[in-house]
Short mmCIF file of C-alpha atoms in Angstrom, two decimals:
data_model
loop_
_atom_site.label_atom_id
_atom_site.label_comp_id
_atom_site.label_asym_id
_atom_site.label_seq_id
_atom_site.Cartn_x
_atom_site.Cartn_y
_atom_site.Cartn_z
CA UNK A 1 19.19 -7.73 -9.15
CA UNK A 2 15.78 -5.79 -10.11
CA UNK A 3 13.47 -8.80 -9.49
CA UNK A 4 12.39 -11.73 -8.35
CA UNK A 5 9.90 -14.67 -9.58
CA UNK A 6 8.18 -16.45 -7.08
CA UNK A 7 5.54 -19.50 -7.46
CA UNK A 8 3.90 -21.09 -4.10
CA UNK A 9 0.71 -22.75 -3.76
CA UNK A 10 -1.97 -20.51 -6.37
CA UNK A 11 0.35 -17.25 -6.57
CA UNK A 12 2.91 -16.25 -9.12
CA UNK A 13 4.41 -13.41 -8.13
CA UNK A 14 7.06 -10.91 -9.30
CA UNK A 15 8.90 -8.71 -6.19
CA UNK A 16 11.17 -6.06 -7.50
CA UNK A 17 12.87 -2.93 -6.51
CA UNK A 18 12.88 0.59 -8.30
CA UNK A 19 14.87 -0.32 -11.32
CA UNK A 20 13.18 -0.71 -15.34
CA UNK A 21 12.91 -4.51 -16.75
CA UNK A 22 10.61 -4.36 -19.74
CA UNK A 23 7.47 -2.91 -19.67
CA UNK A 24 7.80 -2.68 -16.06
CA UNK A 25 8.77 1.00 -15.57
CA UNK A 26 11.49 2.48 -13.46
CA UNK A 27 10.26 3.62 -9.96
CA UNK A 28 7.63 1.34 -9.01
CA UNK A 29 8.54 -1.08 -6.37
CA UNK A 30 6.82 -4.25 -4.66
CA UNK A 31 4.73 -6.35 -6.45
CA UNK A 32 5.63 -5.88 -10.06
CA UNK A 33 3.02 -8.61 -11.04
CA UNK A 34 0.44 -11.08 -9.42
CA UNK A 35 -1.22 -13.87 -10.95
CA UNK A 36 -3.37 -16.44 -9.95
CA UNK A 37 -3.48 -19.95 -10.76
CA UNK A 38 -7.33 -19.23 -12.47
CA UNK A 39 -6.19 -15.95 -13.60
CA UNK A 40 -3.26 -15.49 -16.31
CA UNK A 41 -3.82 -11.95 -16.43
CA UNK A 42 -1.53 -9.43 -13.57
CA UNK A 43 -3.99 -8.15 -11.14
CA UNK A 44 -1.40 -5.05 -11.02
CA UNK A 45 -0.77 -2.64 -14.36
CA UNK A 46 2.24 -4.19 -15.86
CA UNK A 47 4.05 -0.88 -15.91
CA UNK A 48 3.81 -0.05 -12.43
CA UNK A 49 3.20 -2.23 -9.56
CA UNK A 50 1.16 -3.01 -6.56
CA UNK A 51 2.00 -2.17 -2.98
CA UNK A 52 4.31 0.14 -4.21
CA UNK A 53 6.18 2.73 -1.43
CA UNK A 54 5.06 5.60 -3.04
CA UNK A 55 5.61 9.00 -0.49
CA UNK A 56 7.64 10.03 2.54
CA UNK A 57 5.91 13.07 3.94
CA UNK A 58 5.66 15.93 6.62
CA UNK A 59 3.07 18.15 5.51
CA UNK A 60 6.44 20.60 4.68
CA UNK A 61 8.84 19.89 2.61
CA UNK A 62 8.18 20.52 -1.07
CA UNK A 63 9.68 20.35 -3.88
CA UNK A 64 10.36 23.16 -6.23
CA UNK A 65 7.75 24.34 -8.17
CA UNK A 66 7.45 21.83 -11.40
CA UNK A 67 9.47 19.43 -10.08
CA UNK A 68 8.67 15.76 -8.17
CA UNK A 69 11.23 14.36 -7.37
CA UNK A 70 10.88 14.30 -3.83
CA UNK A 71 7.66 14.05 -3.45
CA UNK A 72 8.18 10.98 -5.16
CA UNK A 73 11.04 10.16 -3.11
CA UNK A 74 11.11 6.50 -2.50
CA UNK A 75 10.71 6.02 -6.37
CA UNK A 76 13.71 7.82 -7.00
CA UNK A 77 15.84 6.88 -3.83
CA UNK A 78 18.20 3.75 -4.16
CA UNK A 79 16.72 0.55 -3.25
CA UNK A 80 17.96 -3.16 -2.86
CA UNK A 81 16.36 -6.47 -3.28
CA UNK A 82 17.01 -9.85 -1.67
CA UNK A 83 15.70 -13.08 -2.19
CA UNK A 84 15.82 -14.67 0.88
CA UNK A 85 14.51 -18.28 0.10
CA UNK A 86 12.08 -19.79 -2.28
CA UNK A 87 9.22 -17.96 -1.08
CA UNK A 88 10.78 -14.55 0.34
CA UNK A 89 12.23 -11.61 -0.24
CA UNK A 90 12.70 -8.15 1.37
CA UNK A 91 13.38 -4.46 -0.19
CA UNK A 92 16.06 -2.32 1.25
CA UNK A 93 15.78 1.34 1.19
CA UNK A 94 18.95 2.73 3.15
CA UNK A 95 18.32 6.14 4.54
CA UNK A 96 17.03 8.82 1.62
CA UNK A 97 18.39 11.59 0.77
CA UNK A 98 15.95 14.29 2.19
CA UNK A 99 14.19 12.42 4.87
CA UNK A 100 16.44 9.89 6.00
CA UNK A 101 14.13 7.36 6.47
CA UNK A 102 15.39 3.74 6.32
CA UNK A 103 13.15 1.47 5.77
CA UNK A 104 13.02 -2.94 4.85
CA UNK A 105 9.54 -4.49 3.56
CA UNK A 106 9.69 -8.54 3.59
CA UNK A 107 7.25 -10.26 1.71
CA UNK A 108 6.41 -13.90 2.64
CA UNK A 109 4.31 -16.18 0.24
CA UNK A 110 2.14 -18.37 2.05
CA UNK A 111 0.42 -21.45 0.48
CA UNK A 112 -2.77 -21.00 -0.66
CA UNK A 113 -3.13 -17.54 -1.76
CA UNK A 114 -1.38 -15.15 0.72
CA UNK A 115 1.49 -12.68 0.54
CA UNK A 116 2.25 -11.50 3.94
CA UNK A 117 4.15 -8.45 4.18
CA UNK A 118 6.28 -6.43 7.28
CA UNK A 119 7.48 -3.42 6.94
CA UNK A 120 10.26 -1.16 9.07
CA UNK A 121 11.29 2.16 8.96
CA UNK A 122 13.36 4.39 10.65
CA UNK A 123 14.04 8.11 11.18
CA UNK A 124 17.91 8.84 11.11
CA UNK A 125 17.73 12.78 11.94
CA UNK A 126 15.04 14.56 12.76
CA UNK A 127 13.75 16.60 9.49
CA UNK A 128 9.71 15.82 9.82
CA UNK A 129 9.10 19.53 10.56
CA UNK A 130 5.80 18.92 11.17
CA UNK A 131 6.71 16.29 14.32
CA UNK A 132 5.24 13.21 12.59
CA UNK A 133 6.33 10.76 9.40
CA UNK A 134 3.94 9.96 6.28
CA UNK A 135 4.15 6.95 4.44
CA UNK A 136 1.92 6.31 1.18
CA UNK A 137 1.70 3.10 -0.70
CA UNK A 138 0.36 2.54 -4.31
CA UNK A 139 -1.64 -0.59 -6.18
CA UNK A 140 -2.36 0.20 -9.60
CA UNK A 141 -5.25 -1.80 -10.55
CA UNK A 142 -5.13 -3.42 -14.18
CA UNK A 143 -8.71 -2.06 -15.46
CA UNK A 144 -10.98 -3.84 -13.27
CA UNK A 145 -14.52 -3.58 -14.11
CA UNK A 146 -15.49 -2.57 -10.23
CA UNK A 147 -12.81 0.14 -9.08
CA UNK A 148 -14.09 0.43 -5.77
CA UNK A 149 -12.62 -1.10 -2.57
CA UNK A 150 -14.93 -2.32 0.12
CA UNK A 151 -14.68 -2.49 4.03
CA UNK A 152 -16.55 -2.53 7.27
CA UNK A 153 -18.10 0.70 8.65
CA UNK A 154 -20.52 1.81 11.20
CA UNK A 155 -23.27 0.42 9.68
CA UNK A 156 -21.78 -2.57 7.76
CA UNK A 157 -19.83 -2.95 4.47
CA UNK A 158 -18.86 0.58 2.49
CA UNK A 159 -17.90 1.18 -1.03
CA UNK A 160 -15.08 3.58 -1.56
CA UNK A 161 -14.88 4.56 -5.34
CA UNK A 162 -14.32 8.25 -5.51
CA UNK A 163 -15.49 10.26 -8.39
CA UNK A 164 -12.00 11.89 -9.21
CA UNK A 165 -8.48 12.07 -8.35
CA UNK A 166 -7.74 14.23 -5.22
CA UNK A 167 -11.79 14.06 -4.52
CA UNK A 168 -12.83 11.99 -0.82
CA UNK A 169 -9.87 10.07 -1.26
CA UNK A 170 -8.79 8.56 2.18
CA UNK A 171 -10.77 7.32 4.90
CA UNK A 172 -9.58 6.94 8.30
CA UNK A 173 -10.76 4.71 11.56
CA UNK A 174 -13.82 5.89 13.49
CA UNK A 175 -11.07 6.49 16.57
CA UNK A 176 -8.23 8.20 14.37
CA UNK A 177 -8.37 11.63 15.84
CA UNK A 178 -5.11 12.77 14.39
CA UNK A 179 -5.09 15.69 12.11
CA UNK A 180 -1.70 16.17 10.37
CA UNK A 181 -0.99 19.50 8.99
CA UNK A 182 0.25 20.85 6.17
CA UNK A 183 1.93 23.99 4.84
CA UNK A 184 -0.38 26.90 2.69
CA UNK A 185 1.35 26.29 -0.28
CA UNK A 186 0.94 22.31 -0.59
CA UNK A 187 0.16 20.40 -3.29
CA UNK A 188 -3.37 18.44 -3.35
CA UNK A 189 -2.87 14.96 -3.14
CA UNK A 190 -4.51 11.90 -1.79
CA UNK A 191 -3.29 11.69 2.18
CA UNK A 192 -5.03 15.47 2.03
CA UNK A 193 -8.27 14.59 0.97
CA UNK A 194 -10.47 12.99 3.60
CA UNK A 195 -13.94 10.58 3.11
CA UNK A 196 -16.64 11.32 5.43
CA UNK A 197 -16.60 7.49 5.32
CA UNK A 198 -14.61 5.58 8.36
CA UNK A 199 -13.65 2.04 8.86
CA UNK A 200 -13.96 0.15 11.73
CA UNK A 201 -11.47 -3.33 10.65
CA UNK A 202 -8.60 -2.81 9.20
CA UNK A 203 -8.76 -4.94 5.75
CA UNK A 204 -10.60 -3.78 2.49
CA UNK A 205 -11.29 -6.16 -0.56
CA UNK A 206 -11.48 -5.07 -4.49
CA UNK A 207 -12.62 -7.13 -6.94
CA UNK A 208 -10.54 -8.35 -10.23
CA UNK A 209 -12.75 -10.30 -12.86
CA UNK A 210 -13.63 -13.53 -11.26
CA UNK A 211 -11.30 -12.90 -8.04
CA UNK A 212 -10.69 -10.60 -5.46
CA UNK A 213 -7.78 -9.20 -3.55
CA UNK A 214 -8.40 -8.64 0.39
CA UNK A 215 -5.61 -6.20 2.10
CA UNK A 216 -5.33 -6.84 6.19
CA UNK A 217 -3.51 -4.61 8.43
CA UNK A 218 -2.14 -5.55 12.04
CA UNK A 219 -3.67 -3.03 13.43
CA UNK A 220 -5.92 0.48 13.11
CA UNK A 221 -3.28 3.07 14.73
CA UNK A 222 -1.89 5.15 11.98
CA UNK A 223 -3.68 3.08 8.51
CA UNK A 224 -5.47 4.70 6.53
CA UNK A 225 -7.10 3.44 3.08
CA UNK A 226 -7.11 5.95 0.18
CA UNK A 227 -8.86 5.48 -3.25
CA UNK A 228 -7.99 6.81 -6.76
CA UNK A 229 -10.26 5.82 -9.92
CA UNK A 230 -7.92 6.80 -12.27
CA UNK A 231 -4.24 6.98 -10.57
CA UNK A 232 -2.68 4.06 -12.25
CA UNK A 233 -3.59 5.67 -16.05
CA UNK A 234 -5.80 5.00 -18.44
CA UNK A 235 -6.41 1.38 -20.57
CA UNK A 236 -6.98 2.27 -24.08
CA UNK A 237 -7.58 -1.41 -25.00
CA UNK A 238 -10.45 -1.80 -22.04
CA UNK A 239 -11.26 1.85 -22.84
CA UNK A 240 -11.14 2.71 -18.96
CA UNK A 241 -8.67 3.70 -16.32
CA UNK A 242 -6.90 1.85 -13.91
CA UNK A 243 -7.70 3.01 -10.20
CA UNK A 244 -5.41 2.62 -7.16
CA UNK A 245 -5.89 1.10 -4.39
CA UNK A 246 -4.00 2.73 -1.72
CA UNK A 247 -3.16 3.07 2.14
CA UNK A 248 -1.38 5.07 4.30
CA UNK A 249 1.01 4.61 7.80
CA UNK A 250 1.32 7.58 9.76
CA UNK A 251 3.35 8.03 12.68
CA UNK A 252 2.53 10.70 15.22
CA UNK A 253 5.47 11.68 17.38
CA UNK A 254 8.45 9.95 16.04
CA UNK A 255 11.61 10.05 17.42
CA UNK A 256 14.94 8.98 15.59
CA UNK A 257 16.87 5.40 15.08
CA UNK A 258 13.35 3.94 16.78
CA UNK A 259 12.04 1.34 14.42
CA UNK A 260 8.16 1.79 13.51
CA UNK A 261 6.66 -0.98 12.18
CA UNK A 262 3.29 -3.18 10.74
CA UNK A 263 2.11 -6.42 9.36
CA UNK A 264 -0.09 -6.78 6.44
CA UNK A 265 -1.67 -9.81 4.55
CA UNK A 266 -2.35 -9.64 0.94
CA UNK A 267 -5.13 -12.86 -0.19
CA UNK A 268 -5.67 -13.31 -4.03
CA UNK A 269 -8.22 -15.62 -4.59
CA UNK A 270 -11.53 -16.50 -6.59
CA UNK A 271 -14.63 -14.27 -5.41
CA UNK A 272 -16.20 -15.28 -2.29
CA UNK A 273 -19.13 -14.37 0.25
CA UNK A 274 -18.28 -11.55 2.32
CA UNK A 275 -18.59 -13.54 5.22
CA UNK A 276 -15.15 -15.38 4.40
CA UNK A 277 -13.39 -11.77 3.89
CA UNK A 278 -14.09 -11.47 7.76
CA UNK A 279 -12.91 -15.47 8.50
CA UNK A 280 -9.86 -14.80 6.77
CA UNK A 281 -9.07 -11.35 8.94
CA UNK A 282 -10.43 -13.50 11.80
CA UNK A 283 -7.96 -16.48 11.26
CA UNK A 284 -5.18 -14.20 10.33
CA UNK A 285 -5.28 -12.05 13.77
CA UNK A 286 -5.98 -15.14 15.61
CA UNK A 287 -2.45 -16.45 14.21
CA UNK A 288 -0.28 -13.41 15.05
CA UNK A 289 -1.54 -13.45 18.54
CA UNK A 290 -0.81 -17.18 18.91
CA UNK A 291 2.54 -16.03 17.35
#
């Protein structure tokens, strides 16, 4: 079973594992499509997918030169999908092949125009030879007009749109004070390139036509937010490329079959003030601590 259709309140969404259907290409996970009641087109780039596990990483292992495989490693790695009701589902990953990271991500639709999501993961041996785990997630942006993704900083609201792939790409909390390594010989890559920029909430917004997506996290510790204008490809039709949208979950001193975990809410809605951005983070936090 490669995917799921799912219809609640504004949202039509499509959750699917690794596998091909269609245009939809094989190794892109999560959100294969999103679609608002207003908005026919899929916020995501029907090939790929949004919220998509992209990398495990330790700042170490490699792959051979030429290759990819494992740095694209949850692509590749099995992966199973259940539909749990008529408005959930959760991805599988059992424990991968060179990491041996399990890991489950549940998505829950929630009337209006929310997709909340919880992810798990854990470490079955201990092969992060730097001492900590990486985790990298993808949206491919369908051609948006705006690429940038906006969020709070020291001063107020900052716009992340970095002029090219690999350039400024991830900005961390004003308190993150970890510094992962990485071997001499790595490859460049997003999670290496830092912003001066830092965020002080955890949620960013991007803009889609006439609506906007708004990403939430749980919590600061370990997200980061990383920006690509270009990683999702080129649109020959709009005659412009399609950025990512990205973040990051890093876990410092791991140890093994200890589950690491976070919340996230995804809202997909018509454009609003910026004030309602924060209400909606506001409400959100206010209902996992009542939970």
């Amino acid at each position: 079973m490669a995917n799921e259709n799912f219809t609640v309140g504004d949202l039509t969404a499509v959750i699917g594992d690794n596998a091909a259907h269609g245009e939809h290409r094989a190794g892109y996970n999560g959100l294969w499509s999103l679609t608002h009641r207003t908005e026919s087109t899929n916020l995501f780039v029907p090939s790929f997918a949004g919220f998509n596990l992209e990398h495990i990483f330790d700042g170490q292992t490699l792959d051979p030169p030429g290759q990819s495989k494992l740095f694209f490693e949850p692509r590749n790695a099995p992966m199973e999908l259940r539909r749990l009701s008529d408005r959930e589902a959760e991805l599988h990953q059992p424990e991968t092949p060179t990491f041996h990271l399990e890991s489950w991500t549940r998505f829950t639709l929630v009337e209006p125009d929310a997709i909340d999501v919880t992810f798990r993961c854990m470490a079955h041996q201990h092969v992060f030879r730097r001492g900590y785990i990486g985790l990298f997630w993808a949206s491919y942006i369908n051609a948006p007009d705006d690429k940038s993704m906006y969020f709070r900083g020291s001063t107020g609201w900052e716009q992340h749109c970095t002029p090219a792939h690999d350039i400024h790409s991830t900005v961390r909390h004003v308190e993150d004070t970890f510094e992962p390594t990485f071997v001499d010989r790595h490859r460049d890559c997003l999670y290496k390139s830092y912003s001066p920029l830092k965020f002080r909430k955890p949620f960013f917004y991007g803009v889609f036509r006439k609506h906007m997506l708004m990403v939430m996290f749980d919590r600061c510790a370990g997200i980061r937010f990383s920006h690509s204008p270009s990683g999702g490809g080129m649109n020959q039709a709009a005659e412009t490329s399609n950025p990512a949208w990205d973040f990051q979950f890093l876990v410092p001193n791991y140890d093994v079959m200890v589950e690491y975990c976070f919340r996230a809410r995804l809202v997909y809605r018509e454009r609003c003030p910026r004030s309602e951005v924060i209400q909606e983070y506001e409400k959100w936090r206010a209902s996992l601590a009542r939970k």
